[in-house]
CSV table of C-alpha atoms in Angstrom, one decimal:
chain,number,residue,atom,x,y,z
A,1,MET,CA,2.1,74.3,59.6
A,2,THR,CA,5.1,73.2,57.6
A,3,VAL,CA,6.9,69.9,57.7
A,4,THR,CA,9.6,71.3,60.0
A,5,ASP,CA,7.2,72.8,62.5
A,6,VAL,CA,7.0,71.1,65.9
A,7,PHE,CA,3.7,70.8,67.8
A,8,TYR,CA,4.1,71.1,71.5
A,9,PRO,CA,1.0,69.8,73.4
A,10,ARG,CA,-0.3,72.0,76.2
A,11,MET,CA,-2.8,71.4,79.0
A,12,VAL,CA,-6.3,72.7,78.4
A,13,ARG,CA,-7.6,72.0,81.9
A,14,ARG,CA,-6.0,72.6,85.3
A,15,PRO,CA,-5.4,69.9,87.9
A,16,PRO,CA,-6.8,68.1,89.8
A,17,PHE,CA,-8.0,65.8,87.1
A,18,SER,CA,-9.4,63.3,89.6
A,19,VAL,CA,-10.1,63.2,93.3
A,20,GLU,CA,-10.6,60.5,95.9
A,21,VAL,CA,-14.2,59.6,96.5
A,22,PRO,CA,-15.3,60.2,100.1
A,23,GLY,CA,-16.7,57.4,102.2
A,24,TYR,CA,-14.3,54.6,101.1
A,25,LYS,CA,-11.9,52.9,103.6
A,26,LYS,CA,-8.3,52.3,102.6
A,27,VAL,CA,-7.7,48.6,101.7
A,28,GLU,CA,-4.2,47.2,101.6
A,29,GLY,CA,-3.0,46.7,98.1
A,30,GLU,CA,-5.8,48.9,96.6
A,31,THR,CA,-6.3,52.5,96.0
A,32,ILE,CA,-9.3,54.5,97.0
A,33,PRO,CA,-11.7,55.0,94.0
A,34,ARG,CA,-11.2,58.3,92.1
A,35,ARG,CA,-13.6,60.4,90.1
A,36,ASN,CA,-13.7,63.6,88.1
A,37,PRO,CA,-14.0,66.5,90.5
A,38,LEU,CA,-17.4,67.5,89.0
A,39,ALA,CA,-18.8,64.0,89.9
A,40,VAL,CA,-17.1,63.4,93.2
A,41,ASN,CA,-20.4,63.0,95.1
A,42,GLY,CA,-22.0,60.7,92.5
A,43,LEU,CA,-22.0,59.7,88.9
A,44,PHE,CA,-24.0,61.8,86.4
A,45,THR,CA,-27.3,60.1,85.4
A,46,THR,CA,-28.2,62.6,82.7
A,47,PRO,CA,-26.1,64.8,80.4
A,48,GLU,CA,-28.0,67.9,81.4
A,49,GLU,CA,-30.9,68.9,83.6
A,50,GLY,CA,-34.2,67.9,81.8
A,51,VAL,CA,-32.5,65.6,79.3
A,52,HIS,CA,-33.4,62.0,80.0
A,53,THR,CA,-34.1,60.3,76.6
A,54,ILE,CA,-32.8,60.2,73.0
A,55,TYR,CA,-35.8,62.3,72.1
A,56,ASP,CA,-34.7,64.9,74.7
A,57,ILE,CA,-31.1,64.8,73.3
A,58,LEU,CA,-32.2,65.4,69.8
A,59,ARG,CA,-34.5,68.3,70.8
A,60,ARG,CA,-31.9,69.9,73.1
A,61,SER,CA,-29.1,69.6,70.4
A,62,ALA,CA,-31.2,71.2,67.7
A,63,GLU,CA,-32.1,74.0,70.2
A,64,LYS,CA,-28.6,74.5,71.4
A,65,TYR,CA,-26.5,74.1,68.1
A,66,GLY,CA,-29.1,75.0,65.5
A,67,ASN,CA,-27.6,75.1,62.0
A,68,ALA,CA,-24.2,73.9,63.0
A,69,LYS,CA,-22.9,70.7,61.3
A,70,ALA,CA,-24.2,67.7,63.1
A,71,ILE,CA,-23.3,64.7,60.9
A,72,GLY,CA,-21.6,64.2,57.6
A,73,THR,CA,-21.3,61.7,54.8
A,74,ARG,CA,-19.1,61.3,51.7
A,75,PRO,CA,-20.7,59.8,48.6
A,76,LEU,CA,-18.9,57.0,46.8
A,77,VAL,CA,-17.7,58.3,43.4
A,78,ASN,CA,-15.9,55.3,42.1
A,79,THR,CA,-14.4,51.9,43.1
A,80,HIS,CA,-10.9,51.1,41.8
A,81,VAL,CA,-9.6,47.5,41.7
A,82,GLU,CA,-5.9,46.8,41.2
A,83,THR,CA,-4.2,43.5,41.0
A,84,LYS,CA,-0.6,43.3,42.3
A,85,LYS,CA,1.9,40.5,42.7
A,86,ILE,CA,2.9,39.9,46.3
A,87,LYS,CA,5.4,37.4,47.8
A,88,LYS,CA,3.8,34.7,49.9
A,89,ILE,CA,5.2,31.6,51.6
A,90,VAL,CA,3.2,28.5,50.7
A,91,ASP,CA,4.4,25.1,52.0
A,92,GLY,CA,7.7,26.6,53.0
A,93,LYS,CA,8.4,28.0,49.5
A,94,GLU,CA,8.2,31.6,48.5
A,95,GLN,CA,5.8,32.3,45.6
A,96,GLU,CA,4.5,35.3,43.9
A,97,VAL,CA,0.7,35.4,43.8
A,98,ASP,CA,-1.9,37.9,42.6
A,99,LYS,CA,-3.8,39.9,45.1
A,100,LYS,CA,-6.7,42.2,44.4
A,101,TRP,CA,-6.7,45.6,46.2
A,102,THR,CA,-9.9,47.7,46.2
A,103,TYR,CA,-9.7,51.5,46.6
A,104,PHE,CA,-12.7,53.8,47.2
A,105,GLU,CA,-12.8,57.2,45.6
A,106,LEU,CA,-15.0,59.4,47.8
A,107,GLY,CA,-16.6,62.8,47.0
A,108,PRO,CA,-16.7,65.9,49.3
A,109,TYR,CA,-18.3,65.8,52.7
A,110,GLU,CA,-22.1,66.6,52.7
A,111,TYR,CA,-23.3,67.8,56.1
A,112,MET,CA,-26.6,67.8,57.9
A,113,SER,CA,-27.3,70.4,60.5
A,114,TYR,CA,-28.7,69.6,64.0
A,115,VAL,CA,-32.1,71.1,63.0
A,116,GLU,CA,-32.2,69.0,59.8
A,117,TYR,CA,-31.2,65.9,61.7
A,118,GLU,CA,-33.9,66.5,64.3
A,119,LYS,CA,-36.5,66.8,61.5
A,120,LEU,CA,-35.3,63.6,59.9
A,121,ALA,CA,-35.2,61.6,63.2
A,122,LEU,CA,-38.4,62.9,64.7
């Protein structure tokens, strides 16, 4: 993509994006509750069949995604501190005062796979 390229958003999913929940009566001044079409008859209580705890989520993620990147960190390489003069109004008078700015130089991302994360956590 160049600076002059224009990005036009597009829909990924098709309507309806929400539907009225059955069993509710119309109340003046209010709308009938709406839900995602996949959860119209009740909210989901688990992300997937057989997944009920964090332990289950970690096991299922490692099984499903394997060596894909799960989480990433960036190591701190260096901290840079600069002092700059800024204009500040003190007691109605404009003054120049010193202000310290801290910048963090970070290294490249280091990732952990789902399998590695499962071993670390469990």
